[in-house]
Amino acid sequence: MSWYRRLESRLETGQDSGVIRGTLSGRRMFMIWLAANLVVTTMLTGTLFVPGVDFSTAVVVIVLGTVLGTIVLTLIGNIGTRTGLATMAITRGAFGAKGSYLPVAANVIILMGWSWVQAMLAGISVDYVVAQTTGFSNPILFSVLCQALVVGLAILGHEGIEKAEPWFALLILLVMAYVFAVAFTGHSTAEYLQIEKDPGLGFTPVLALDIVISTAISWTVLSGDLNRLAGSQRSGIVGSGLGYITSTVLAMLLGLTAFTFILIDEGAPAPFDPTALADEFGWALAIVIFLSVMATNTMVVYGMVNSVVGAQRRTKLKFLPVALVLGAISVIGSTWLALLDQYTDFLTMIGAFFVPVFAILIVDYYIIKRGVYTRDILRDSGGLYAYARGINWVAVGVWVIGACVSYLLTYVFPSPIGATIPSFFISFLLYLGLSWSSRARFAGAEAGHLARISG
């Protein structure tokens, strides 16, 4: 039997393409989420705040926004733990089997964009340090090599992730500790606090909060995929919650601190530019960026594959060939370095697409469906979630309205409180009101993990 057949057989036996009965402890979940979000994009997000707001305010906003965003992340992730379904498979309950194709397609596009951006940032950072050391420079080559390694890890499925991520987390934390030590021995805490904000930038603490919450929303697309690996709801909620909060706060504070360190030295770094940080901290920060991309992009590619495989059941797609195809696209796309100039617009697009989706899913599962999805959710037609020929037009309509609200509050009528929070609550309340009358229809459904419920 060839290596391909052996790997394909192991992945299908391991249920990477179906319902997963989780076994991981809270500690393992903590380590997986810790490694997942110790990532270059999160770190560079921390460079966006100062001098728009002062250092101490930025720290408060990072912590508060991360905690608020984690509430949504863990609520969605807990559905994955309770059902065994990946995030995009969960959308079948609210949107219908065919209606879920819309968020699935959006998710694949957005995760592909994430994988490109992170591979490019890693490639640029490694290239910068290598060029400074040897004179050789080829950022496209390093971006491709980083993403190719990621694809190799991702095709090992969830077992590969379970084994690799804790080691990535440990290595990243050690190097991050070194960078923090350099930053705070080079300048005192008082010097960081004395950095004056620049009101002319038009950046407010509330807008900074919106960015931090949007970061959590961008990670929620993978929360079901990862939290279905947890052995219990407590393990999933506590492990993912603490892991995400710890990793996000540390990564953003690292970016904030490193950026402010350069400002104190009277430098003029550009926000979201890894080369400026690599120039100051050298190989140490380049190692953090490289390892963070390996840890995070492995999960991103894994999430893309789960989205496609779980989109329908009638023509069963296998994990390995889908992973290889999407992996090849992700490697090719990592050469498109111009995408980095559109990062903030990309983050806005994520919020517009998925803030309403997660508001809908929380209402649908915890309130309308009374905390239960039955095995009918695995059917491509018929059953409790058939709706109108497989599409719940109420969910689709609310999603469109929520996305439009997010877009309008961002570009047309800029909101002083950002777009994420208003879009979430409008979608939440609208779907709740329009779906309340259907609540009785789902009463009495058999509760439990889908791997244990008789079909």
Short mmCIF file of C-alpha atoms in Angstrom, two decimals, residues 15-418:
data_model
loop_
_atom_site.label_atom_id
_atom_site.label_comp_id
_atom_site.label_asym_id
_atom_site.label_seq_id
_atom_site.Cartn_x
_atom_site.Cartn_y
_atom_site.Cartn_z
CA GLN A 15 -12.78 10.69 11.53
CA ASP A 16 -11.15 13.91 10.40
CA SER A 17 -13.91 14.13 7.80
CA GLY A 18 -16.89 13.46 10.08
CA VAL A 19 -18.21 13.65 13.64
CA ILE A 20 -15.40 13.51 16.20
CA ARG A 21 -15.77 12.22 19.75
CA GLY A 22 -13.27 14.34 21.67
CA THR A 23 -10.92 13.01 24.32
CA LEU A 24 -8.58 15.88 25.14
CA SER A 25 -8.23 17.36 28.61
CA GLY A 26 -8.57 21.03 29.45
CA ARG A 27 -4.79 21.27 29.71
CA ARG A 28 -4.28 19.94 26.19
CA MET A 29 -6.99 22.24 24.84
CA PHE A 30 -5.29 25.15 26.59
CA MET A 31 -1.97 24.33 24.91
CA ILE A 32 -3.57 23.93 21.46
CA TRP A 33 -5.34 27.31 21.70
CA LEU A 34 -2.27 28.90 23.23
CA ALA A 35 -0.15 27.88 20.25
CA ALA A 36 -2.88 28.70 17.76
CA ASN A 37 -3.10 32.40 18.51
CA LEU A 38 0.50 33.17 19.36
CA VAL A 39 0.51 34.35 15.79
CA VAL A 40 2.18 37.06 13.74
CA THR A 41 -1.07 38.73 12.67
CA THR A 42 -2.25 39.03 16.28
CA MET A 43 1.17 40.34 17.31
CA LEU A 44 1.19 42.92 14.52
CA THR A 45 -2.36 43.97 15.42
CA GLY A 46 -0.80 45.23 18.65
CA THR A 47 1.30 47.68 16.60
CA LEU A 48 -1.83 49.51 15.40
CA PHE A 49 -2.76 51.18 18.71
CA VAL A 50 0.11 53.46 19.76
CA PRO A 51 0.33 56.45 19.36
CA GLY A 52 -3.39 56.59 18.46
CA VAL A 53 -4.06 55.81 22.13
CA ASP A 54 -1.60 55.82 25.02
CA PHE A 55 0.21 52.65 26.11
CA SER A 56 -1.78 52.00 29.30
CA THR A 57 -5.12 52.45 27.51
CA ALA A 58 -3.98 50.07 24.78
CA VAL A 59 -3.20 47.42 27.41
CA VAL A 60 -6.67 47.77 28.98
CA VAL A 61 -8.37 47.63 25.58
CA ILE A 62 -6.43 44.50 24.59
CA VAL A 63 -7.43 42.66 27.76
CA LEU A 64 -11.08 43.80 27.78
CA GLY A 65 -11.66 43.22 24.06
CA THR A 66 -10.08 39.78 24.22
CA VAL A 67 -12.30 38.71 27.13
CA LEU A 68 -15.46 39.97 25.39
CA GLY A 69 -14.54 38.26 22.13
CA THR A 70 -13.76 35.02 23.96
CA ILE A 71 -17.40 34.78 25.10
CA VAL A 72 -18.54 34.37 21.49
CA LEU A 73 -15.63 32.07 20.67
CA THR A 74 -16.30 29.65 23.53
CA LEU A 75 -20.07 29.60 22.96
CA ILE A 76 -19.57 28.51 19.35
CA GLY A 77 -16.76 26.15 20.31
CA ASN A 78 -18.96 24.50 22.92
CA ILE A 79 -21.45 23.55 20.20
CA GLY A 80 -18.59 21.67 18.55
CA THR A 81 -17.80 19.88 21.82
CA ARG A 82 -21.44 18.92 22.41
CA THR A 83 -22.10 17.71 18.87
CA GLY A 84 -18.72 16.62 17.48
CA LEU A 85 -19.17 18.91 14.47
CA ALA A 86 -16.77 21.39 12.90
CA THR A 87 -17.85 25.05 12.88
CA MET A 88 -19.12 25.14 9.30
CA ALA A 89 -20.99 21.86 9.73
CA ILE A 90 -22.76 23.47 12.70
CA THR A 91 -24.17 26.15 10.37
CA ARG A 92 -26.39 23.48 8.79
CA GLY A 93 -28.62 23.67 11.87
CA ALA A 94 -29.47 27.34 11.40
CA PHE A 95 -29.03 27.85 7.66
CA GLY A 96 -30.12 24.41 6.38
CA ALA A 97 -28.02 21.88 4.46
CA LYS A 98 -27.98 23.94 1.27
CA GLY A 99 -28.13 27.35 2.96
CA SER A 100 -24.92 26.49 4.83
CA TYR A 101 -23.03 26.52 1.53
CA LEU A 102 -22.96 30.32 1.80
CA PRO A 103 -21.04 30.58 5.09
CA VAL A 104 -18.91 27.59 4.05
CA ALA A 105 -17.83 29.34 0.85
CA ALA A 106 -17.14 32.58 2.74
CA ASN A 107 -15.16 30.65 5.34
CA VAL A 108 -12.94 28.91 2.81
CA ILE A 109 -12.19 32.21 1.06
CA ILE A 110 -11.39 33.98 4.32
CA LEU A 111 -9.26 31.17 5.75
CA MET A 112 -7.37 30.96 2.48
CA GLY A 113 -6.70 34.70 2.79
CA TRP A 114 -5.51 34.21 6.37
CA SER A 115 -3.12 31.47 5.31
CA TRP A 116 -1.66 33.67 2.57
CA VAL A 117 -1.23 36.72 4.81
CA GLN A 118 0.47 34.78 7.59
CA ALA A 119 2.77 32.86 5.25
CA MET A 120 3.78 36.15 3.59
CA LEU A 121 4.51 37.81 6.93
CA ALA A 122 6.61 34.84 8.00
CA GLY A 123 8.42 34.80 4.67
CA ILE A 124 9.15 38.53 4.78
CA SER A 125 10.42 38.33 8.37
CA VAL A 126 12.68 35.35 7.75
CA ASP A 127 13.90 36.89 4.50
CA TYR A 128 14.78 40.15 6.24
CA VAL A 129 16.92 38.47 8.88
CA VAL A 130 18.54 36.09 6.37
CA ALA A 131 19.30 39.03 4.08
CA GLN A 132 20.89 40.95 6.95
CA THR A 133 23.04 37.93 7.78
CA THR A 134 23.95 36.48 4.40
CA GLY A 135 22.92 39.04 1.78
CA PHE A 136 20.52 36.55 0.14
CA SER A 137 16.96 37.83 -0.30
CA ASN A 138 13.89 36.14 -1.79
CA PRO A 139 10.73 36.80 0.27
CA ILE A 140 8.50 34.86 -2.14
CA LEU A 141 10.68 31.77 -1.76
CA PHE A 142 10.56 31.92 2.04
CA SER A 143 6.78 32.50 1.99
CA VAL A 144 6.31 29.41 -0.18
CA LEU A 145 8.60 27.29 2.00
CA CYS A 146 6.74 28.34 5.17
CA GLN A 147 3.34 27.51 3.68
CA ALA A 148 4.55 24.21 2.19
CA LEU A 149 5.67 23.08 5.64
CA VAL A 150 2.28 24.13 7.04
CA VAL A 151 0.44 22.01 4.49
CA GLY A 152 2.61 19.03 5.38
CA LEU A 153 1.57 19.37 9.04
CA ALA A 154 -2.11 19.97 8.23
CA ILE A 155 -2.55 16.80 6.18
CA LEU A 156 -1.68 14.77 9.26
CA GLY A 157 -5.16 15.74 10.53
CA HIS A 158 -6.22 16.45 14.10
CA GLU A 159 -3.79 13.90 15.56
CA GLY A 160 -0.87 15.83 14.08
CA ILE A 161 -2.24 19.07 15.49
CA GLU A 162 -2.69 17.54 18.94
CA LYS A 163 0.96 16.43 19.00
CA ALA A 164 2.64 19.43 17.39
CA GLU A 165 0.83 22.45 18.82
CA PRO A 166 1.94 22.16 22.49
CA TRP A 167 5.60 22.08 21.40
CA PHE A 168 5.10 25.11 19.19
CA ALA A 169 3.52 26.93 22.14
CA LEU A 170 6.44 26.15 24.44
CA LEU A 171 9.07 27.32 21.95
CA ILE A 172 7.16 30.49 21.10
CA LEU A 173 6.69 31.39 24.77
CA LEU A 174 10.41 30.98 25.48
CA VAL A 175 11.38 33.32 22.66
CA MET A 176 8.62 35.80 23.56
CA ALA A 177 9.97 35.92 27.11
CA TYR A 178 13.37 36.88 25.70
CA VAL A 179 11.86 39.71 23.60
CA PHE A 180 9.90 41.07 26.59
CA ALA A 181 13.07 40.93 28.70
CA VAL A 182 15.01 42.94 26.09
CA ALA A 183 12.18 45.48 25.79
CA PHE A 184 11.75 46.14 29.51
CA THR A 185 15.43 46.11 30.39
CA GLY A 186 16.16 48.48 27.52
CA HIS A 187 13.53 50.97 28.70
CA SER A 188 11.69 51.36 31.99
CA THR A 189 7.93 50.87 32.36
CA ALA A 190 7.60 54.61 33.03
CA GLU A 191 9.02 55.38 29.60
CA TYR A 192 6.35 53.26 27.94
CA LEU A 193 3.61 54.98 29.93
CA GLN A 194 4.92 58.42 28.97
CA ILE A 195 4.40 57.91 25.23
CA GLU A 196 1.90 60.59 24.27
CA LYS A 197 -1.10 59.76 22.11
CA ASP A 198 -1.65 61.57 18.83
CA PRO A 199 -5.29 62.81 18.59
CA GLY A 200 -4.67 63.77 14.97
CA LEU A 201 -4.76 60.10 13.98
CA GLY A 202 -8.49 59.95 14.80
CA PHE A 203 -8.05 56.64 16.62
CA THR A 204 -10.11 56.10 19.79
CA PRO A 205 -10.09 53.44 22.51
CA VAL A 206 -13.53 52.22 21.34
CA LEU A 207 -12.28 51.70 17.80
CA ALA A 208 -9.28 49.85 19.21
CA LEU A 209 -11.71 47.68 21.20
CA ASP A 210 -13.59 46.91 18.00
CA ILE A 211 -10.38 45.68 16.35
CA VAL A 212 -9.57 43.40 19.29
CA ILE A 213 -13.06 41.89 19.31
CA SER A 214 -12.86 41.41 15.53
CA THR A 215 -9.70 39.38 16.09
CA ALA A 216 -11.65 36.97 18.31
CA ILE A 217 -14.42 36.76 15.71
CA SER A 218 -11.86 35.86 13.05
CA TRP A 219 -10.72 32.95 15.24
CA THR A 220 -14.23 31.76 16.02
CA VAL A 221 -14.48 30.23 12.53
CA LEU A 222 -12.19 27.48 13.85
CA SER A 223 -13.58 27.17 17.38
CA GLY A 224 -15.89 24.24 16.59
CA ASP A 225 -13.16 22.43 14.64
CA LEU A 226 -10.79 22.59 17.61
CA ASN A 227 -13.18 22.33 20.55
CA ARG A 228 -14.82 19.16 19.24
CA LEU A 229 -11.50 17.54 20.22
CA ALA A 230 -12.27 18.25 23.91
CA GLY A 231 -13.35 15.38 26.11
CA SER A 232 -15.92 17.47 28.00
CA GLN A 233 -17.65 20.82 27.85
CA ARG A 234 -15.62 22.06 30.79
CA SER A 235 -12.35 21.05 29.12
CA GLY A 236 -13.38 22.81 25.93
CA ILE A 237 -14.67 26.02 27.49
CA VAL A 238 -11.95 26.46 30.11
CA GLY A 239 -9.12 25.24 27.91
CA SER A 240 -10.04 27.28 24.84
CA GLY A 241 -11.10 30.33 26.84
CA LEU A 242 -7.96 30.58 28.92
CA GLY A 243 -5.77 29.52 26.00
CA TYR A 244 -7.21 32.12 23.66
CA ILE A 245 -7.13 34.93 26.24
CA THR A 246 -3.55 34.13 27.27
CA SER A 247 -2.22 33.83 23.73
CA THR A 248 -4.01 36.87 22.34
CA VAL A 249 -3.09 39.16 25.22
CA LEU A 250 0.55 38.02 25.11
CA ALA A 251 0.81 38.31 21.32
CA MET A 252 -0.82 41.74 21.14
CA LEU A 253 1.19 43.02 24.10
CA LEU A 254 4.36 41.78 22.42
CA GLY A 255 3.52 43.77 19.28
CA LEU A 256 2.47 46.80 21.31
CA THR A 257 5.61 46.68 23.46
CA ALA A 258 8.03 46.11 20.57
CA PHE A 259 6.43 48.92 18.54
CA THR A 260 6.50 51.33 21.49
CA PHE A 261 10.12 50.35 22.21
CA ILE A 262 11.07 51.58 18.74
CA LEU A 263 9.06 54.81 19.22
CA ILE A 264 10.89 55.52 22.48
CA ASP A 265 14.15 55.19 20.55
CA GLU A 266 12.71 57.88 18.26
CA GLY A 267 12.23 55.48 15.42
CA ALA A 268 9.39 55.77 12.92
CA PRO A 269 8.18 52.22 12.28
CA ALA A 270 5.17 51.56 10.07
CA PRO A 271 2.31 49.70 11.81
CA PHE A 272 1.85 46.09 10.74
CA ASP A 273 5.38 45.85 9.37
CA PRO A 274 7.30 42.81 10.66
CA THR A 275 10.61 43.99 9.21
CA ALA A 276 10.73 46.98 11.57
CA LEU A 277 10.40 44.66 14.56
CA ALA A 278 12.83 42.12 13.13
CA ASP A 279 15.37 44.90 12.60
CA GLU A 280 15.16 45.80 16.29
CA PHE A 281 15.03 42.31 17.83
CA GLY A 282 16.72 40.22 15.13
CA TRP A 283 16.56 36.44 15.01
CA ALA A 284 14.55 36.16 18.24
CA LEU A 285 11.49 37.87 16.82
CA ALA A 286 11.90 36.18 13.43
CA ILE A 287 11.77 32.81 15.23
CA VAL A 288 8.55 33.83 17.00
CA ILE A 289 6.98 34.86 13.69
CA PHE A 290 8.06 31.67 11.92
CA LEU A 291 6.88 29.31 14.67
CA SER A 292 3.61 31.19 15.09
CA VAL A 293 2.83 30.77 11.39
CA MET A 294 3.58 27.05 11.60
CA ALA A 295 1.24 26.66 14.57
CA THR A 296 -1.58 28.82 13.27
CA ASN A 297 -1.59 28.13 9.56
CA THR A 298 -1.66 24.40 10.25
CA MET A 299 -5.03 24.93 11.91
CA VAL A 300 -6.19 27.33 9.19
CA VAL A 301 -5.57 24.77 6.44
CA TYR A 302 -7.17 22.08 8.62
CA GLY A 303 -10.23 24.32 9.09
CA MET A 304 -10.54 24.95 5.34
CA VAL A 305 -10.51 21.23 4.65
CA ASN A 306 -13.13 20.53 7.32
CA SER A 307 -15.37 23.22 5.84
CA VAL A 308 -15.32 21.65 2.38
CA VAL A 309 -15.55 18.04 3.55
CA GLY A 310 -18.45 18.78 5.91
CA ALA A 311 -20.45 20.87 3.44
CA GLN A 312 -22.46 17.91 2.16
CA ARG A 313 -22.80 14.18 2.81
CA ARG A 314 -24.32 12.70 -0.32
CA THR A 315 -21.06 12.72 -2.31
CA LYS A 316 -18.58 12.08 0.47
CA LEU A 317 -15.34 13.98 -0.03
CA LYS A 318 -12.22 12.57 1.57
CA PHE A 319 -9.96 14.60 3.84
CA LEU A 320 -6.59 13.94 2.19
CA PRO A 321 -7.32 14.88 -1.46
CA VAL A 322 -9.20 18.01 -0.37
CA ALA A 323 -6.26 18.93 1.89
CA LEU A 324 -3.78 18.49 -0.94
CA VAL A 325 -5.81 20.62 -3.38
CA LEU A 326 -6.46 23.44 -0.92
CA GLY A 327 -2.90 23.18 0.31
CA ALA A 328 -1.56 23.64 -3.21
CA ILE A 329 -3.74 26.73 -3.68
CA SER A 330 -2.53 28.14 -0.35
CA VAL A 331 1.11 27.65 -1.37
CA ILE A 332 0.60 29.33 -4.74
CA GLY A 333 -1.32 32.22 -3.16
CA SER A 334 1.44 32.88 -0.64
CA THR A 335 3.41 34.47 -3.49
CA TRP A 336 0.86 37.34 -3.75
CA LEU A 337 2.67 39.78 -1.45
CA ALA A 338 0.52 42.75 -2.53
CA LEU A 339 -2.30 41.34 -0.38
CA LEU A 340 -0.53 42.63 2.74
CA ASP A 341 -1.45 46.20 1.76
CA GLN A 342 -5.14 45.25 2.10
CA TYR A 343 -4.96 43.64 5.56
CA THR A 344 -7.24 46.08 7.40
CA ASP A 345 -9.87 45.77 4.65
CA PHE A 346 -9.52 42.01 4.91
CA LEU A 347 -10.15 42.12 8.66
CA THR A 348 -13.24 44.26 8.02
CA MET A 349 -14.53 41.71 5.53
CA ILE A 350 -14.19 38.95 8.12
CA GLY A 351 -16.25 40.95 10.59
CA ALA A 352 -18.92 41.75 8.02
CA PHE A 353 -19.24 38.11 6.99
CA PHE A 354 -19.05 36.30 10.30
CA VAL A 355 -20.23 38.53 13.13
CA PRO A 356 -23.86 38.01 11.96
CA VAL A 357 -23.27 34.27 11.40
CA PHE A 358 -22.12 33.68 14.96
CA ALA A 359 -24.93 35.80 16.40
CA ILE A 360 -27.38 33.62 14.44
CA LEU A 361 -25.73 30.35 15.55
CA ILE A 362 -25.80 31.31 19.24
CA VAL A 363 -29.49 32.19 19.08
CA ASP A 364 -30.35 29.15 16.99
CA TYR A 365 -28.58 26.52 19.09
CA TYR A 366 -28.95 27.80 22.64
CA ILE A 367 -32.42 29.38 22.39
CA ILE A 368 -34.42 28.23 19.35
CA LYS A 369 -33.13 24.61 19.26
CA ARG A 370 -32.90 24.48 23.10
CA GLY A 371 -29.24 23.37 23.10
CA VAL A 372 -29.82 20.33 20.88
CA TYR A 373 -28.90 19.39 17.32
CA THR A 374 -29.99 15.91 16.25
CA ARG A 375 -28.45 13.63 13.63
CA ASP A 376 -30.82 15.20 11.11
CA ILE A 377 -28.18 17.91 10.82
CA LEU A 378 -26.06 15.38 8.90
CA ARG A 379 -28.76 14.85 6.25
CA ASP A 380 -28.60 16.64 2.91
CA SER A 381 -32.40 16.67 2.64
CA GLY A 382 -35.43 16.13 4.87
CA GLY A 383 -35.54 16.09 8.65
CA LEU A 384 -35.80 18.84 11.22
CA TYR A 385 -33.45 21.17 9.40
CA ALA A 386 -34.88 20.86 5.89
CA TYR A 387 -36.52 24.31 6.00
CA ALA A 388 -37.47 25.42 2.44
CA ARG A 389 -35.65 22.96 0.17
CA GLY A 390 -32.64 22.97 2.45
CA ILE A 391 -32.45 26.74 2.99
CA ASN A 392 -33.55 28.72 6.04
CA TRP A 393 -34.27 32.05 4.37
CA VAL A 394 -34.71 33.77 7.74
CA ALA A 395 -31.09 33.01 8.65
CA VAL A 396 -29.85 34.01 5.20
CA GLY A 397 -31.82 37.27 5.31
CA VAL A 398 -30.59 38.20 8.79
CA TRP A 399 -27.04 37.41 7.72
CA VAL A 400 -27.32 39.74 4.72
CA ILE A 401 -28.77 42.52 6.88
CA GLY A 402 -26.07 42.07 9.54
CA ALA A 403 -23.31 42.12 6.94
CA CYS A 404 -24.74 45.28 5.36
CA VAL A 405 -24.91 46.95 8.77
CA SER A 406 -21.25 46.09 9.38
CA TYR A 407 -20.24 47.47 5.99
CA LEU A 408 -22.27 50.67 6.34
CA LEU A 409 -20.98 51.40 9.85
CA THR A 410 -17.42 50.90 8.62
CA TYR A 411 -17.32 52.73 5.28
CA VAL A 412 -20.49 54.79 4.72
CA PHE A 413 -21.52 56.05 8.16
CA PRO A 414 -18.44 55.39 10.36
CA SER A 415 -19.62 54.44 13.82
CA PRO A 416 -17.92 55.94 16.90
CA ILE A 417 -18.23 52.51 18.55
CA GLY A 418 -17.10 50.48 15.55
#
